[in-house]
XYZ file of C-alpha atoms in Angstrom:
726
model
C -30.838 -21.805 -0.356
C -28.056 -24.409 -0.973
C -29.256 -28.059 -1.499
C -26.832 -29.944 0.867
C -28.205 -33.409 -0.165
C -26.769 -32.985 -3.631
C -23.424 -31.473 -2.609
C -22.642 -33.544 0.531
C -22.110 -37.299 1.139
C -24.061 -39.417 3.648
C -21.422 -38.586 6.232
C -21.922 -34.837 5.953
C -18.788 -34.084 4.000
C -18.596 -32.207 0.697
C -18.913 -34.465 -2.339
C -16.419 -32.327 -4.273
C -12.899 -33.326 -3.061
C -11.467 -29.941 -3.947
C -14.184 -28.169 -1.899
C -13.663 -30.571 1.025
C -9.889 -29.797 0.877
C -10.593 -26.061 0.849
C -12.961 -26.492 3.830
C -10.415 -28.326 5.789
C -7.761 -25.715 5.036
C -10.058 -22.934 6.229
C -11.126 -24.781 9.412
C -7.616 -25.572 10.645
C -8.106 -23.406 13.600
C -11.324 -25.167 14.609
C -9.663 -28.586 14.058
C -6.748 -27.584 16.238
C -9.135 -26.481 19.011
C -10.988 -29.806 18.825
C -7.646 -31.650 18.899
C -6.445 -29.904 22.032
C -9.790 -30.600 23.710
C -9.689 -34.330 22.907
C -6.004 -34.855 23.762
C -5.911 -32.794 26.918
C -9.408 -33.799 28.124
C -8.951 -37.526 27.813
C -5.398 -37.469 29.184
C -6.195 -35.366 32.244
C -9.267 -37.539 33.048
C -6.988 -40.492 33.291
C -4.199 -38.694 35.153
C -6.765 -37.428 37.543
C -7.075 -40.996 39.023
C -3.448 -40.912 40.369
C -4.631 -39.832 43.915
C -7.177 -42.637 43.916
C -4.395 -45.053 42.830
C -2.282 -44.071 45.751
C -5.215 -44.445 48.221
C -6.592 -47.751 46.950
C -3.698 -49.664 45.410
C -0.522 -51.055 46.707
C 2.481 -53.165 45.753
C 2.998 -54.266 42.183
C -0.477 -53.216 41.052
C 0.114 -49.649 42.157
C 3.436 -49.576 40.393
C 1.817 -50.866 37.216
C -0.968 -48.228 37.340
C 1.483 -45.367 37.988
C 3.767 -46.507 35.152
C 0.840 -46.691 32.763
C -0.298 -43.202 33.689
C 3.229 -41.984 33.298
C 3.298 -43.213 29.676
C -0.028 -41.372 29.208
C 1.574 -38.154 30.490
C 4.609 -38.594 28.229
C 2.283 -39.190 25.250
C 0.343 -36.070 26.118
C 3.458 -33.898 26.203
C 4.812 -35.269 22.933
C 1.493 -34.814 21.116
C 1.038 -31.252 22.379
C 4.521 -30.336 21.096
C 3.750 -31.870 17.675
C 0.363 -30.210 17.443
C 1.940 -26.797 18.089
C 4.069 -27.313 14.925
C 1.288 -28.837 12.755
C 1.028 -26.632 9.650
C -2.015 -28.267 8.002
C -5.435 -29.571 9.141
C -4.542 -33.033 7.830
C -1.495 -33.047 10.107
C -3.632 -31.993 13.074
C -6.157 -34.776 12.386
C -3.465 -37.451 12.022
C -1.709 -36.512 15.261
C -4.966 -36.449 17.174
C -6.117 -39.851 15.951
C -2.750 -41.387 16.691
C -2.836 -40.001 20.206
C -6.341 -41.182 20.906
C -5.596 -44.670 19.566
C -2.520 -44.935 21.809
C -4.226 -43.334 24.790
C -7.245 -45.561 24.844
C -4.986 -48.648 24.421
C -2.926 -47.546 27.473
C -5.984 -46.368 29.437
C -7.798 -49.699 28.917
C -5.141 -51.420 30.968
C -6.019 -49.384 34.003
C -9.733 -48.893 33.363
C -10.819 -51.652 35.714
C -10.085 -49.525 38.693
C -11.346 -50.739 42.095
C -13.233 -47.477 42.872
C -15.363 -47.689 39.702
C -17.242 -50.857 40.834
C -20.119 -51.794 38.580
C -21.126 -48.126 37.928
C -18.001 -47.503 35.860
C -19.845 -48.811 32.811
C -21.492 -45.419 32.491
C -18.196 -44.032 31.037
C -18.499 -46.166 27.810
C -21.416 -44.250 26.248
C -19.847 -40.955 27.389
C -16.630 -41.920 25.597
C -18.517 -42.500 22.327
C -20.566 -39.292 22.646
C -17.628 -37.118 23.554
C -15.326 -38.322 20.820
C -17.928 -37.913 18.076
C -18.532 -34.381 19.286
C -14.934 -33.061 19.443
C -12.689 -35.345 17.439
C -11.400 -33.569 14.311
C -11.268 -35.276 10.938
C -13.577 -36.872 8.374
C -16.396 -39.091 9.597
C -14.998 -42.217 8.035
C -11.847 -41.937 10.145
C -13.542 -40.697 13.327
C -16.217 -43.426 13.394
C -13.868 -46.378 13.751
C -11.880 -44.618 16.417
C -15.022 -43.730 18.310
C -15.982 -47.454 18.247
C -12.474 -48.710 19.160
C -12.210 -46.510 22.319
C -15.308 -47.858 24.189
C -14.809 -51.369 22.794
C -11.201 -51.806 24.021
C -12.061 -50.232 27.364
C -15.063 -52.517 27.769
C -12.940 -55.622 26.929
C -10.315 -54.876 29.595
C -13.097 -53.820 32.008
C -14.690 -57.200 31.693
C -11.440 -59.171 31.599
C -9.549 -57.498 34.492
C -12.251 -56.827 37.038
C -11.953 -58.991 40.165
C -15.726 -59.229 40.312
C -17.089 -59.917 36.734
C -20.137 -58.049 35.440
C -23.404 -59.956 35.227
C -24.827 -60.668 31.746
C -27.656 -58.193 32.467
C -25.207 -55.456 33.367
C -23.138 -56.100 30.232
C -26.289 -55.989 28.099
C -27.347 -52.662 29.599
C -23.835 -51.178 29.113
C -23.633 -52.466 25.561
C -27.057 -51.088 24.657
C -26.352 -47.693 26.228
C -22.990 -47.526 24.364
C -24.563 -48.414 20.999
C -27.358 -45.785 21.541
C -24.749 -43.209 22.421
C -22.646 -44.218 19.375
C -25.626 -43.793 16.941
C -26.713 -40.519 18.537
C -23.147 -39.178 18.515
C -22.526 -40.207 14.922
C -25.874 -38.747 13.724
C -25.228 -35.495 15.487
C -21.809 -35.266 14.016
C -23.150 -35.811 10.431
C -25.729 -33.055 10.912
C -23.306 -30.622 12.492
C -20.819 -31.331 9.669
C -23.487 -30.539 7.101
C -24.436 -27.320 8.831
C -20.769 -26.181 9.047
C -20.132 -26.975 5.446
C -23.369 -25.240 4.389
C -22.149 -22.097 6.235
C -18.756 -22.528 4.630
C -20.264 -22.686 1.130
C -22.482 -19.708 1.847
C -19.481 -17.668 3.043
C -17.455 -18.790 0.022
C -20.282 -17.782 -2.307
C -20.488 -14.427 -0.591
C -16.745 -13.988 -0.741
C -16.683 -14.771 -4.473
C -19.555 -12.455 -5.056
C -17.724 -9.655 -3.254
C -14.587 -10.379 -5.277
C -16.612 -10.271 -8.513
C -18.287 -6.994 -7.407
C -14.882 -5.513 -6.566
C -13.561 -6.627 -9.883
C -16.561 -5.181 -11.637
C -16.193 -1.936 -9.754
C -12.498 -1.744 -10.653
C -13.371 -2.481 -14.281
C -16.018 0.222 -14.226
C -13.500 2.708 -12.806
C -10.993 1.753 -15.450
C -13.603 2.131 -18.118
C -14.584 5.578 -16.763
C -10.960 6.596 -16.628
C -10.392 5.229 -20.148
C -13.432 7.152 -21.358
C -12.130 10.285 -19.665
C -8.647 9.867 -21.144
C -10.090 9.085 -24.554
C -12.324 12.155 -24.592
C -9.509 14.366 -23.381
C -7.063 13.066 -26.049
C -9.642 13.319 -28.799
C -10.649 16.823 -27.763
C -6.996 17.892 -28.018
C -6.414 16.040 -31.205
C -9.525 17.363 -32.953
C -8.807 20.875 -31.733
C -5.607 21.026 -33.822
C -7.251 20.671 -37.256
C -10.215 22.733 -36.093
C -7.867 25.567 -35.287
C -6.436 25.332 -38.797
C -9.998 25.444 -40.250
C -10.810 28.509 -38.163
C -7.607 30.278 -38.992
C -7.857 29.687 -42.729
C -11.498 30.653 -42.756
C -10.704 33.891 -41.002
C -7.897 34.704 -43.399
C -10.184 34.140 -46.333
C -12.944 36.261 -44.769
C -10.476 39.137 -44.455
C -10.373 39.413 -48.280
C -13.303 40.670 -50.350
C -15.294 37.884 -52.053
C -18.595 37.455 -53.833
C -21.538 37.616 -51.421
C -22.464 33.967 -51.724
C -18.919 32.866 -51.128
C -18.625 35.168 -48.150
C -21.778 33.787 -46.638
C -20.608 30.227 -47.108
C -17.216 31.062 -45.494
C -18.996 32.688 -42.546
C -21.066 29.558 -42.154
C -17.912 27.425 -42.117
C -16.367 29.739 -39.590
C -19.386 29.800 -37.276
C -19.787 26.005 -37.491
C -16.137 25.477 -36.682
C -16.351 27.870 -33.721
C -19.411 26.009 -32.428
C -17.640 22.671 -32.750
C -14.570 24.029 -31.003
C -16.802 25.271 -28.138
C -18.222 21.752 -27.841
C -14.725 20.255 -27.647
C -13.782 22.729 -24.908
C -16.922 21.734 -22.919
C -16.109 18.032 -23.261
C -12.548 18.649 -22.143
C -13.793 20.553 -19.074
C -16.320 17.914 -18.121
C -13.720 15.153 -18.391
C -11.390 17.140 -16.137
C -14.113 17.533 -13.535
C -15.161 13.842 -13.700
C -11.519 12.796 -13.293
C -11.061 15.109 -10.293
C -8.309 17.069 -12.033
C -9.790 20.467 -11.430
C -7.797 22.511 -8.931
C -9.003 25.754 -7.393
C -7.026 28.855 -6.394
C -7.595 30.866 -3.291
C -6.308 34.285 -4.114
C -7.577 37.847 -3.443
C -9.583 39.244 -6.394
C -11.652 42.360 -7.072
C -15.263 41.255 -7.362
C -16.280 44.316 -9.390
C -13.487 43.845 -11.853
C -14.321 40.177 -12.317
C -17.977 40.889 -12.980
C -16.981 43.726 -15.354
C -14.800 41.344 -17.367
C -17.802 39.080 -17.924
C -19.890 42.023 -19.000
C -17.241 43.190 -21.435
C -17.235 39.765 -23.127
C -21.003 39.279 -23.253
C -22.431 42.736 -23.952
C -21.685 42.546 -27.615
C -23.777 39.387 -27.934
C -26.595 40.999 -26.121
C -26.289 44.104 -28.301
C -26.486 41.933 -31.445
C -29.847 40.606 -30.270
C -31.039 44.106 -29.150
C -31.231 42.943 -25.519
C -30.696 45.134 -22.468
C -27.793 43.787 -20.377
C -27.247 45.250 -16.969
C -25.537 44.406 -13.692
C -26.282 45.173 -10.030
C -23.686 44.593 -7.282
C -24.772 45.081 -3.696
C -22.900 47.851 -1.799
C -22.856 45.646 1.293
C -20.336 43.171 -0.342
C -16.617 43.657 0.250
C -14.634 44.869 -2.746
C -11.962 42.133 -2.302
C -12.837 38.460 -1.868
C -10.675 35.352 -1.605
C -11.356 32.582 -4.120
C -10.796 31.468 -7.708
C -11.705 34.328 -10.037
C -11.056 32.234 -13.216
C -13.575 29.619 -12.232
C -16.066 32.211 -11.101
C -15.769 33.925 -14.444
C -16.232 30.620 -16.201
C -19.501 29.932 -14.409
C -20.791 33.424 -14.992
C -19.974 33.233 -18.688
C -21.905 29.950 -18.932
C -24.970 31.272 -17.242
C -24.943 34.651 -18.946
C -24.271 33.090 -22.248
C -27.258 30.714 -21.844
C -29.475 33.574 -20.773
C -28.589 35.645 -23.830
C -28.964 32.577 -26.142
C -32.500 31.697 -24.841
C -33.756 35.262 -24.690
C -35.280 36.790 -27.901
C -36.656 40.055 -26.394
C -36.240 42.028 -23.198
C -33.010 41.748 -21.341
C -30.644 39.900 -19.015
C -29.555 41.186 -15.637
C -26.645 39.937 -13.517
C -27.201 40.572 -9.830
C -24.601 40.002 -7.072
C -25.474 40.263 -3.433
C -24.941 38.642 0.019
C -27.038 35.702 1.289
C -26.995 33.377 4.283
C -26.936 29.668 3.525
C -28.950 27.052 5.468
C -25.768 26.161 7.348
C -25.449 29.780 8.541
C -22.377 30.486 6.420
C -22.002 33.796 4.688
C -22.352 33.426 0.930
C -22.324 35.545 -2.179
C -25.288 34.905 -4.489
C -24.885 35.471 -8.202
C -28.188 35.624 -10.085
C -28.651 35.745 -13.842
C -32.186 36.871 -14.675
C -33.586 36.799 -18.155
C -36.892 37.344 -19.978
C -36.465 34.303 -22.173
C -38.483 31.139 -22.862
C -38.611 29.830 -19.339
C -38.820 26.251 -18.074
C -41.512 23.974 -16.611
C -40.944 21.634 -13.685
C -40.108 18.606 -15.795
C -37.554 20.618 -17.839
C -35.885 22.012 -14.658
C -35.513 18.425 -13.332
C -33.303 17.595 -16.317
C -30.997 20.579 -16.063
C -27.386 20.456 -14.732
C -26.943 16.981 -16.239
C -24.234 16.247 -18.871
C -25.477 16.422 -22.514
C -28.963 17.381 -21.384
C -31.123 20.343 -22.381
C -34.680 21.181 -21.597
C -35.979 19.182 -24.551
C -35.013 18.217 -28.046
C -36.722 21.225 -29.596
C -34.500 23.495 -27.559
C -31.393 21.717 -28.817
C -32.576 21.941 -32.433
C -33.574 25.584 -32.122
C -30.597 27.021 -30.148
C -27.953 24.410 -30.487
C -25.417 23.313 -27.886
C -24.551 20.237 -25.962
C -25.999 20.999 -22.539
C -22.557 20.602 -20.927
C -22.218 24.247 -19.681
C -24.709 23.904 -16.823
C -23.302 20.470 -15.814
C -19.798 21.973 -15.682
C -21.038 24.944 -13.729
C -22.845 22.796 -11.192
C -19.751 20.728 -10.518
C -17.455 23.756 -10.314
C -19.747 25.505 -7.830
C -20.336 22.434 -5.651
C -16.637 21.572 -5.588
C -16.052 24.977 -3.945
C -18.656 24.369 -1.297
C -21.504 26.248 -2.968
C -24.916 25.417 -4.456
C -26.675 26.175 -7.756
C -30.328 26.185 -8.891
C -32.933 27.766 -11.069
C -36.345 29.431 -10.632
C -38.363 29.688 -13.842
C -41.821 30.039 -15.286
C -42.565 28.934 -18.888
C -42.860 32.017 -21.133
C -41.828 34.441 -18.420
C -38.123 33.945 -18.120
C -35.704 32.279 -15.720
C -33.473 33.077 -12.791
C -30.330 30.976 -12.566
C -28.491 31.432 -9.291
C -25.493 30.069 -7.400
C -23.935 30.604 -4.051
C -20.243 30.693 -3.173
C -18.624 31.083 0.233
C -17.885 34.711 1.026
C -14.441 35.246 2.523
C -13.321 38.902 2.654
C -9.687 39.435 1.605
C -7.191 42.188 2.197
C -6.411 44.069 -1.033
C -2.918 43.633 -2.379
C -0.404 46.161 -1.130
C -0.013 49.092 -3.445
C 3.367 49.346 -5.131
C 5.849 51.696 -3.548
C 6.392 54.796 -5.746
C 9.673 55.955 -4.203
C 12.770 54.090 -5.248
C 15.666 53.354 -2.851
C 19.216 53.968 -3.748
C 20.784 51.236 -5.963
C 22.759 48.603 -4.062
C 26.496 49.144 -4.387
C 28.028 46.107 -6.072
C 31.503 45.566 -7.602
C 32.031 45.263 -11.351
C 30.943 41.790 -12.500
C 31.190 39.527 -15.449
C 27.552 38.704 -16.128
C 25.977 36.198 -18.532
C 22.526 37.356 -19.694
C 20.411 34.447 -21.041
C 17.512 36.136 -22.840
C 15.913 35.510 -26.291
C 13.806 38.641 -26.597
C 15.655 41.600 -28.212
C 13.721 44.225 -26.312
C 14.357 42.596 -22.911
C 17.992 42.209 -23.887
C 18.276 45.896 -24.611
C 16.598 46.936 -21.337
C 18.754 44.587 -19.224
C 21.925 45.681 -21.009
C 20.992 49.337 -20.394
C 20.462 48.650 -16.676
C 23.679 46.730 -16.230
C 25.678 49.253 -18.141
C 25.095 51.719 -15.257
C 27.218 49.539 -13.060
C 29.974 49.146 -15.744
C 29.421 45.398 -15.777
C 30.832 43.218 -18.525
C 27.802 41.463 -20.016
C 27.649 38.586 -22.537
C 24.310 37.550 -24.108
C 23.047 34.062 -24.760
C 20.034 33.859 -27.027
C 18.727 30.501 -25.748
C 19.218 28.022 -22.934
C 21.540 25.746 -24.830
C 23.838 28.614 -25.731
C 23.772 29.712 -22.073
C 25.066 26.312 -20.874
C 27.916 26.395 -23.391
C 28.909 29.887 -22.540
C 28.707 29.283 -18.775
C 31.408 26.573 -19.111
C 33.854 28.875 -20.933
C 33.183 32.442 -19.905
C 34.427 32.617 -16.266
C 31.240 34.514 -15.217
C 30.464 35.889 -11.765
C 26.703 35.811 -12.217
C 24.045 34.492 -14.619
C 20.684 36.253 -15.293
C 18.435 33.512 -16.694
C 15.142 33.936 -18.495
C 12.706 31.017 -17.844
C 11.037 30.720 -21.257
C 13.582 30.312 -24.080
C 13.867 28.170 -27.268
C 15.762 24.873 -27.484
C 15.945 24.380 -23.709
C 14.276 26.690 -21.100
C 15.859 28.464 -18.282
C 15.024 25.766 -15.714
C 16.670 22.981 -17.666
C 19.638 25.206 -18.406
C 20.051 25.884 -14.711
C 19.843 22.164 -13.895
C 22.584 21.429 -16.454
C 24.839 24.184 -15.084
C 24.298 22.951 -11.515
C 25.351 19.466 -12.689
C 28.785 20.837 -13.795
C 31.768 20.722 -11.367
C 32.793 23.805 -9.411
C 33.343 26.703 -9.953
C 30.980 26.691 -12.950
C 28.319 24.627 -11.167
C 28.295 27.104 -8.242
C 27.812 30.306 -10.206
C 24.944 32.400 -8.721
C 21.865 32.353 -11.019
C 18.967 34.850 -10.859
C 15.755 34.093 -12.650
C 14.310 36.806 -14.855
C 10.721 36.027 -15.865
C 7.243 37.266 -16.280
C 5.990 34.146 -14.499
C 6.043 35.460 -10.887
C 3.522 33.098 -9.225
C 4.381 31.073 -6.163
C 4.705 27.867 -8.138
C 7.259 29.606 -10.397
C 9.351 30.482 -7.343
C 9.190 26.804 -6.246
C 10.244 25.674 -9.711
C 13.185 28.076 -9.738
C 14.297 26.940 -6.275
C 14.026 23.295 -7.265
C 16.138 23.913 -10.379
C 18.888 25.490 -8.324
C 18.363 29.236 -8.884
C 19.389 31.636 -6.076
C 16.895 34.462 -6.573
C 13.990 35.501 -8.666
C 13.263 38.933 -10.260
C 9.931 39.362 -12.062
C 9.489 41.083 -15.377
C 9.227 43.866 -16.230
C 12.421 44.298 -14.304
C 12.716 47.051 -11.742
C 16.333 48.190 -11.555
C 16.358 48.523 -7.793
C 15.053 44.959 -7.336
C 17.505 43.591 -9.822
C 20.494 45.253 -8.183
C 19.265 44.229 -4.744
C 19.087 40.555 -5.908
C 22.507 40.771 -7.407
C 23.944 42.188 -4.184
C 22.245 39.355 -2.242
C 23.484 36.441 -4.285
C 27.061 37.524 -4.726
C 27.449 37.985 -1.028
C 26.048 34.762 0.444
C 24.196 32.311 -1.708
C 20.707 31.732 -0.218
C 17.221 30.712 -1.328
C 14.791 32.910 -3.209
C 14.071 36.464 -2.093
C 11.923 36.903 1.075
C 8.864 37.978 -0.810
C 7.769 34.420 -1.466
C 4.962 34.761 1.040
C 3.548 37.855 -0.519
C -0.100 37.552 -1.641
C -0.561 35.977 -5.065
C -2.583 38.943 -6.326
C 0.305 41.201 -5.343
C 2.683 39.129 -7.444
C 0.252 39.255 -10.350
C 0.083 43.009 -9.985
C 3.852 43.144 -10.182
C 3.587 41.712 -13.683
C 1.959 44.961 -14.781
C 4.404 47.335 -13.108
C 7.712 48.357 -14.740
C 10.142 51.204 -14.815
C 8.510 54.216 -16.504
C 10.074 55.834 -19.476
C 11.581 58.649 -17.448
C 13.484 56.199 -15.292
C 14.598 54.257 -18.428
C 15.899 57.467 -19.896
C 17.748 58.222 -16.707
C 19.486 54.847 -16.816
C 20.332 54.360 -20.446
C 19.920 57.799 -21.924
C 17.548 59.229 -24.566
C 19.342 57.681 -27.537
C 19.479 54.321 -25.843
C 15.721 54.370 -25.146
C 15.038 55.365 -28.782
C 16.905 52.250 -29.969
C 14.985 50.114 -27.479
C 11.644 51.655 -28.641
C 12.525 50.933 -32.306
C 13.278 47.302 -31.487
C 10.087 47.044 -29.500
C 7.900 48.478 -32.213
C 9.399 46.153 -34.804
C 9.164 43.094 -32.601
C 5.716 44.086 -31.255
C 4.251 44.646 -34.714
C 5.451 41.199 -35.765
C 4.149 39.607 -32.557
C 0.730 41.205 -32.849
C 0.407 40.177 -36.464
C 1.304 36.581 -35.541
C -1.144 36.689 -32.653
C -4.022 37.711 -34.985
C -3.256 34.755 -37.263
C -2.895 32.272 -34.457
C -6.335 32.606 -32.954
C -7.024 28.893 -32.795
C -3.613 27.795 -31.519
C -3.768 28.340 -27.753
C -0.230 27.336 -27.092
C 1.070 29.760 -29.672
C -1.281 32.489 -28.406
C 0.060 32.067 -24.887
C 3.682 32.308 -26.048
C 3.137 35.371 -28.236
C 1.132 37.149 -25.566
C 3.813 36.325 -23.028
C 6.467 37.974 -25.230
C 4.317 41.046 -25.857
C 3.628 41.378 -22.098
C 7.323 41.258 -21.261
C 8.334 43.731 -23.973
C 5.550 46.219 -23.168
C 6.305 46.177 -19.458
C 10.007 46.748 -20.136
C 9.244 49.982 -22.052
C 6.550 51.180 -19.632
C 3.481 50.425 -21.779
C 1.361 49.329 -18.754
C -1.972 49.043 -20.545
C -0.575 46.944 -23.371
C 1.236 44.706 -20.822
C -2.000 44.209 -18.875
C -3.975 43.442 -22.004
C -1.397 40.894 -23.196
C -1.420 39.353 -19.722
C -5.178 38.853 -20.025
C -4.705 37.110 -23.433
C -1.971 34.858 -21.950
C -4.167 34.035 -18.975
C -7.208 33.152 -21.178
C -5.086 30.957 -23.424
C -3.530 29.221 -20.452
C -7.045 28.416 -19.096
C -8.077 27.120 -22.549
C -10.851 29.758 -22.732
C -10.982 30.032 -26.487
C -13.861 32.524 -26.668
C -12.308 34.921 -24.181
C -8.900 34.767 -25.882
C -10.549 35.239 -29.292
C -12.437 38.254 -28.044
C -9.352 39.856 -26.530
C -7.266 39.302 -29.680
C -9.955 40.961 -31.764
C -9.756 44.020 -29.468
C -5.937 44.088 -29.331
C -5.384 46.556 -32.280
C -6.658 49.694 -30.546
C -4.462 49.027 -27.520
C -1.437 48.312 -29.698
C -2.035 51.365 -31.857
C -2.356 53.615 -28.829
C 0.922 52.347 -27.417
C 2.721 52.692 -30.781
C 1.350 56.155 -31.355
C 2.243 57.396 -27.863
C 5.810 56.072 -28.028
C 6.408 57.442 -31.532
C 5.067 60.843 -30.610
C 7.076 60.970 -27.336
C 10.394 60.165 -28.995
C 9.855 61.861 -32.332
C 9.964 58.625 -34.462
C 8.919 58.832 -38.113
C 5.988 56.800 -39.376
C 8.244 54.264 -41.082
C 10.264 53.881 -37.875
C 7.140 53.154 -35.827
C 5.895 50.273 -37.993
């Protein structure tokens, strides 16, 4: 409660001049309303006597009364006009007081009206009471005016009346006026204090709200700063950690004394554990900052679950655990959602189950369930025979940096971020997550996700249409990969086209300005500058160079890639591995009438992903460029692929390099028809792009058999010697 005695004067005003000024500024509207009431009310009261003047007065006295009231009317009009333009409360107060002083001076001359008789004295106390109630301004300025108004009126009342008041009447009128003056002044002081008390309360509330808003903004900024800091530090620490992991792995590949070998393995395992923690921290900061985006694409539920099993069964096998899965037959094969995030949650839950289970097994069960809201859901359950949890421990799960208790952390390790990340990923997709557990008897972690059945992607067409007939062209091929260069040159040779090759984006821009080309085939990912930037630079050139049709050739065939190509100024898009019919159809389209990207932009995302793994088979390639041409392509592929696979094995910790190398292997393998190798490389590229270190690491470790099979098959098929296949 505010102590008004200490902060207000005897007259009800704020003792602090600055606060009083602020109060007056915020109450301008109230002051203006009071001013209008005083000015209009007093003036109209006087002007209302004009009919009585006409009925009761005559001659010179009537003329005097009407002239006086005319001045009052003019004074009213002028004051109202000035009040309408008054910008401050002080201006309003000054104008009102000046009007009232002039009005009561003029009105006193006609106050002794014949119709009032002796009962007109009742107006004097009313004048004092009314002015104190509605007159704007500080008390010390209002009080003298409130005394002047009845006093001057009383003086002229006594002096101008034809029949003077008796002393008794004057005493009663004076006493009543004094009482009204005191009551009006006291009431004004109390009302002033009440208004200012409310003003101070509102000001205090407003300042509190401002402070709270500032504190909230500071807290948000601090949270964002923490998020940004953790993200930056995670990335920065990952770089040297990748070096430690890579060097430790290289040293482990060479025979060493047993003690040194054990120490190196300890270093390697510790570095892997730390890298996993950094990945978890990066994920949680992304979730907290709201930067996680979810896909909605068709995916095969069985294949997604199988990919989790493939990654985790070796861990279960190392602990002699039974690891099994059960998928309900009532579920559709194809669902719509985000398979990458689903796989991430399953890997977290299955990984935890294996970690906390010493004997028995782990089962992953997938089946339909109906949520409380009535929506159809898919329930994923991970059931283990591990240590179990009591009620207190369960209440602390799904929180960042939290495990069941400190002994669990010491015994099994980890940060406790996996479950927190899983919870937020599931809930962000409209699902729910929970756990059922009994100490010593195992646990059942489950989560629900909305079940939306999807149509499977359309199967690729096996029959090939006739190649589009196009005239002989001068074509610039911007491609840095030798295998892809050879394949494209072989295809284009069938049309007797003149083809020049640029090995990077910068070279393509230079050649485009001097080569007088009819068409440019542009790879998206190239050194120096990429295909998108090269296209933008070419489009910035004056015609005819700036108007050359450009077709994108890339293994990135997702919708966002199409949008990026269109934005850069490309005219069509052909995914890798290139199908000759699609390439020639795109060329025929763009050399006729330049138009946006091909009409397949609305095809399902999964279908486009599938297209990444489909390419011309070797028989078709032989038909286009001949047996000897294919042999030369295969030799280049084996040489480049061997180098790329070797570099990939040594770059396990560098996700950016892994993604680039896997992308190159994928493109080369698809071009020569090695579908399995292309699919495997695509999986590595995808895992690296999602920063899933463990998944990428596991895939790289299992790359050799796939590469060896591809190399052996190609060498046997085309009669290459061993030294030619290396």
